[in-house]
Coordinates of C-alpha atoms in Angstrom, one line a residue:
M1281 CA 11.2 3.0 27.2
E1282 CA 11.4 0.1 24.3
R1283 CA 8.9 -2.0 26.1
M1284 CA 6.3 0.9 26.4
E1285 CA 6.5 2.0 22.7
R1286 CA 5.7 -1.6 22.1
M1287 CA 2.5 -1.6 23.9
E1288 CA 1.2 1.8 22.3
R1289 CA 2.2 0.6 19.3
M1290 CA 0.0 -3.0 19.6
E1291 CA -2.7 -0.6 21.1
R1292 CA -2.7 1.6 17.9
M1293 CA -2.9 -1.8 15.4
E1294 CA -5.7 -3.2 18.0
R1295 CA -8.0 0.3 17.5
M1296 CA -6.7 -0.2 13.6
E1297 CA -9.7 -1.4 11.2
R1298 CA -10.6 -2.7 7.7
V1299 CA -13.0 -2.1 5.9
G1300 CA -14.5 -4.0 3.8
G1301 CA -17.8 -5.2 2.4
G1302 CA -19.8 -3.7 4.9
D1303 CA -17.8 -5.9 7.5
I1304 CA -15.2 -3.9 10.0
I1305 CA -11.8 -6.3 10.7
K1306 CA -9.6 -6.0 13.8
V1307 CA -6.1 -7.2 13.4
S1308 CA -3.8 -6.9 16.2
E1309 CA 0.1 -6.9 15.6
E1310 CA 0.3 -10.0 17.9
E1311 CA -2.4 -11.7 14.9
A1312 CA -1.0 -10.5 12.2
Y1313 CA 2.5 -11.8 12.7
K1314 CA 1.5 -15.2 13.3
P1315 CA 2.0 -17.6 10.6
G1316 CA -0.6 -20.0 9.2
I1317 CA -4.1 -19.2 10.4
A1318 CA -4.2 -15.6 11.4
P1319 CA -7.1 -14.6 13.6
A1320 CA -8.4 -11.4 11.9
K1321 CA -11.8 -11.0 13.8
E1322 CA -15.0 -10.0 12.7
R1323 CA -17.9 -8.8 15.0
G1324 CA -19.6 -11.9 14.9
G1325 CA -16.4 -14.3 15.4
G1326 CA -14.6 -16.3 13.3
S1327 CA -11.0 -16.2 11.4
F1328 CA -9.6 -15.8 8.0
E1329 CA -6.5 -17.8 6.5
R1330 CA -3.7 -16.0 5.3
C1331 CA -2.6 -17.5 1.9
V1332 CA 0.7 -17.2 0.6
V1333 CA 0.2 -17.2 -3.1
A1334 CA 2.5 -17.0 -6.5
C1335 CA 0.7 -14.6 -8.7
T1336 CA 2.1 -15.8 -12.1
P1337 CA 1.9 -13.8 -15.5
T1338 CA -1.0 -15.7 -16.3
H1339 CA -3.0 -14.8 -12.8
A1340 CA -2.4 -10.9 -13.3
F1341 CA -3.2 -10.5 -17.1
G1342 CA -5.7 -13.1 -16.9
D1343 CA -9.8 -12.3 -17.4
A1344 CA -10.4 -13.2 -14.0
M1345 CA -7.7 -10.0 -13.1
R1346 CA -9.2 -7.9 -15.4
S1347 CA -12.5 -8.5 -13.9
F1348 CA -11.1 -8.5 -10.3
I1349 CA -9.3 -4.2 -10.8
E1350 CA -12.3 -3.3 -12.9
N1351 CA -14.5 -4.0 -10.0
Q1352 CA -12.3 -2.5 -7.6
I1353 CA -11.4 0.8 -9.7
N1354 CA -15.2 1.5 -9.8
M1355 CA -16.5 1.0 -6.2
P1356 CA -17.4 4.0 -4.4
R1357 CA -14.7 4.4 -1.6
K1358 CA -11.6 3.6 -4.4
Q1359 CA -12.6 7.3 -5.9
W1360 CA -10.3 9.3 -3.2
I1361 CA -7.0 8.4 -5.3
Y1362 CA -8.7 9.9 -8.5
E1363 CA -9.9 12.7 -7.2
V1364 CA -6.5 13.2 -5.5
I1365 CA -5.0 12.9 -8.8
E1366 CA -7.9 15.2 -10.5
G1367 CA -7.5 18.1 -7.5
T1368 CA -10.7 17.9 -6.4
R1369 CA -9.4 16.5 -3.2
E1370 CA -7.2 17.3 -0.3
Q1371 CA -5.8 20.3 -2.2
D1372 CA -4.5 22.0 1.4
N1373 CA -2.6 19.2 1.7
V1374 CA -0.9 18.6 -1.0
L1375 CA 3.0 18.6 -0.6
L1376 CA 4.4 18.1 -4.0
D1377 CA 2.7 18.6 -7.4
S1378 CA 4.3 17.9 -10.9
P1379 CA 3.3 16.4 -14.0
D1380 CA 4.4 13.3 -12.5
M1381 CA 2.5 12.4 -9.1
V1382 CA 1.0 14.3 -6.6
F1383 CA 3.1 13.8 -3.0
L1384 CA 1.0 14.1 0.4
P1385 CA 0.9 12.5 3.6
D1386 CA -0.1 8.8 3.6
T1387 CA -3.6 7.5 4.9
H1388 CA -3.8 6.5 8.4
A1389 CA 0.2 7.3 8.9
L1390 CA 1.3 7.9 12.2
N1391 CA 2.8 10.8 11.3
D1392 CA 3.7 12.1 15.2
G1393 CA 7.3 13.5 14.6
K1394 CA 8.9 10.6 15.5
T1395 CA 7.5 8.1 12.5
I1396 CA 6.6 10.3 9.5
N1397 CA 4.6 8.7 6.3
W1398 CA 3.8 10.0 2.7
L1399 CA 2.3 8.9 -0.2
A1400 CA 3.5 9.8 -3.8
V1401 CA -0.1 9.1 -5.8
I1402 CA 1.2 8.6 -9.8
K1403 CA -1.0 10.4 -12.1
D1404 CA -0.5 7.9 -14.8
R1405 CA -3.9 6.3 -15.2
S1406 CA -2.9 3.7 -17.4
L1407 CA -0.7 3.0 -14.6
R1408 CA -2.7 0.7 -12.0
S1409 CA 0.0 -1.1 -10.0
L1410 CA 3.3 -2.5 -10.1
R1411 CA 2.6 -4.9 -13.5
D1412 CA 2.1 -2.3 -15.7
L1413 CA 5.5 -0.4 -15.0
R1414 CA 8.4 -1.3 -18.1
G1415 CA 11.5 0.3 -18.8
R1416 CA 10.0 3.2 -20.2
H1417 CA 9.0 4.1 -16.9
V1418 CA 11.7 4.0 -15.4
K1419 CA 13.1 7.9 -15.5
M1420 CA 9.7 8.6 -14.6
L1421 CA 10.5 6.8 -11.2
R1422 CA 13.7 8.0 -10.5
R1423 CA 12.4 11.7 -11.0
V1424 CA 9.4 10.9 -8.6
R1425 CA 12.5 9.4 -6.1
L1426 CA 14.3 12.0 -6.3
M1427 CA 11.2 14.8 -5.5
C1428 CA 10.0 13.0 -3.0
T1429 CA 12.9 12.1 -1.3
E1430 CA 14.4 15.7 -1.6
Y1431 CA 11.5 16.9 0.2
I1432 CA 11.6 14.8 2.8
L1433 CA 15.6 15.9 3.5
A1434 CA 14.4 19.4 3.3
N1435 CA 11.4 19.1 5.7
T1436 CA 12.5 16.5 8.5
S1437 CA 15.5 15.6 9.9
W1438 CA 16.1 12.2 8.8
K1439 CA 19.1 11.3 6.2
R1440 CA 18.7 9.3 2.9
H1441 CA 19.7 6.2 4.8
N1442 CA 16.8 6.6 7.0
I1443 CA 13.9 6.8 4.2
M1444 CA 11.8 4.0 2.5
A1445 CA 10.4 4.0 -0.6
Y1446 CA 8.4 0.8 -2.0
I1447 CA 5.4 -0.4 -3.5
H1448 CA 2.5 -2.9 -2.6
Y1449 CA 1.6 -5.8 -5.0
L1450 CA -1.2 -6.4 -5.0
P1451 CA -2.3 -3.2 -4.0
S1452 CA -5.7 -2.2 -2.0
V1453 CA -6.1 0.7 -4.6
F1454 CA -5.8 0.1 -8.5
Q1455 CA -3.5 3.5 -9.1
L1456 CA 0.1 3.1 -8.5
H1457 CA 1.2 4.7 -6.1
I1458 CA 4.4 5.1 -3.5
H1459 CA 5.1 4.8 -0.2
F1460 CA 7.6 6.7 1.2
C1461 CA 8.5 6.0 4.9
A1462 CA 11.0 7.6 7.9
P1463 CA 12.4 5.8 9.5
Y1464 CA 13.0 2.7 7.9
G1465 CA 11.1 -0.1 8.8
S1466 CA 8.7 1.8 11.3
Y1467 CA 5.6 2.0 9.4
T1468 CA 5.3 -1.1 6.9
T1469 CA 2.6 -3.3 6.0
L1470 CA 2.4 -6.7 8.5
D1471 CA 2.7 -8.9 4.8
V1472 CA 6.4 -8.3 4.1
F1473 CA 6.0 -10.5 0.4
K1474 CA 3.5 -7.2 -0.1
V1475 CA 6.5 -4.8 -0.2
H1476 CA 8.7 -4.0 -3.3
P1477 CA 11.3 -1.3 -2.5
L1478 CA 11.2 1.1 -5.3
D1479 CA 15.1 0.9 -5.8
T1480 CA 14.6 -2.6 -6.3
V1481 CA 12.0 -1.7 -9.1
I1482 CA 13.9 0.4 -10.6
G1483 CA 16.7 -1.7 -11.0
N1484 CA 14.5 -4.7 -11.9
L1485 CA 13.3 -2.6 -15.1
D1486 CA 17.0 -1.4 -15.9
M1487 CA 17.8 -5.4 -16.2
D1488 CA 14.9 -6.5 -18.2
G1489 CA 12.3 -3.5 -19.2
D1490 CA 9.7 -6.1 -19.1
Y1491 CA 10.1 -7.3 -16.0
Y1492 CA 7.4 -7.0 -14.5
R1493 CA 4.9 -8.6 -17.1
K1494 CA 7.3 -11.9 -16.9
A1495 CA 8.1 -12.0 -13.1
T1496 CA 6.1 -14.1 -10.8
L1497 CA 5.4 -12.6 -7.5
S1498 CA 4.2 -13.5 -4.3
T1499 CA 2.1 -11.9 -2.4
V1500 CA -0.5 -12.4 0.1
V1501 CA -4.3 -12.6 0.6
V1502 CA -6.5 -12.3 3.4
G1503 CA -10.0 -13.0 3.5
N1504 CA -10.7 -11.5 -0.2
A1505 CA -13.3 -14.2 -1.5
A1506 CA -12.9 -12.5 -4.8
L1507 CA -9.2 -12.1 -5.6
L1508 CA -8.8 -15.6 -3.8
G1509 CA -10.9 -16.9 -6.3
V1510 CA -8.8 -15.7 -9.4
Y1511 CA -5.9 -18.0 -7.8
G1512 CA -9.0 -20.8 -7.3
L1513 CA -8.6 -20.7 -3.7
N1514 CA -11.2 -20.6 -1.4
V1515 CA -11.9 -18.0 1.4
V1516 CA -11.6 -20.2 4.9
R1517 CA -15.1 -19.8 7.1
N1518 CA -16.2 -16.6 5.8
D1519 CA -17.1 -15.2 2.7
Y1520 CA -16.1 -11.4 2.5
R1521 CA -16.1 -9.7 -0.9
N1522 CA -13.4 -6.9 -0.2
V1523 CA -11.6 -7.5 3.3
E1524 CA -8.0 -5.2 2.8
S1525 CA -5.5 -3.6 3.7
H1526 CA -5.6 -0.1 6.0
E1527 CA -5.2 1.5 2.9
V1528 CA -8.9 2.8 2.6
D1529 CA -10.8 6.1 1.9
P1530 CA -8.7 8.9 4.0
I1531 CA -11.0 10.0 6.5
Q1532 CA -8.4 12.6 7.7
W1533 CA -4.8 13.7 6.2
R1534 CA -2.3 14.3 9.3
A1535 CA -0.2 16.7 9.1
I1536 CA 2.9 17.0 9.2
Q1537 CA 5.2 17.9 12.0
G1538 CA 8.9 19.4 11.3

C-alpha cells in the first residue's frame, strides 16, 4: 500500500507544471529531491542548477530585490491573490473572511479527503513577504493561526498536532500568505530551505520584533535569472526569467471533503 501511494504521488508530481516566462517546466519528485543540479526539464531539453543562497538584509532590502518584487507584483498572472483580497475572485470558495485575512482551499492542493490544504491570504497590502513582519504583527499572526486552526479542527477529523502552518521565503507571489496543511508533512514545498513554520515565525518576532529585518535567511532559487541576479549569480544553461514554484494562478479551487 505504501509503495502504491508513493507511486501515485510521484505521478502527481510528474504532472505538476511550473509556468514561467512562457515556458513549462516539469519536475518529478525524484528529481526535486536530488542535491546539486536537479534536472528540471523543459520542452527543448536542458537543466537548471538548484542554488542555495544566503539572503542577507542587504539583499532583501536592496534596490535589486525591490525592483524584482515590483516586477513580480505587476505581472498579470499574479493578480489573482489581490482579487481574492478584494472579493472579486473565489467568493464561493471562501471559508473565513476577517479583517486580517481570507481563508480558502489552497491552489493545486490534493484535497482528496486524506490530505487537505488551505491558504490564509493576509489583507494588509504592505505585508509582501516574511521580511515585512515585525513585532507589532504578532497579535495578527496569532489571530490568524487560531481562527484557521479552529476551522480545521471543527470541519475535519484532524487533531491539533496534525496541522502544519508555514510561510515560504522567498514566496512565488509577493502578498503575505500562510499555508495550512493536514496531516503534517504531506504537502509542502520540495525545498525545505523555503519553509518557515508559523510558530517559529511568531517565536522569532516575540524574541526580537525586528528579527526578519536583521536575519540572514537561506533560500533556494531554481532557474530564475532575474532573482539569481540579485545574488550575483547566473542561471545555468538557460535563461528563464520567471521559473517558479507551483503557486501559480489558481485555475480551479477544489472543495474540501470532510
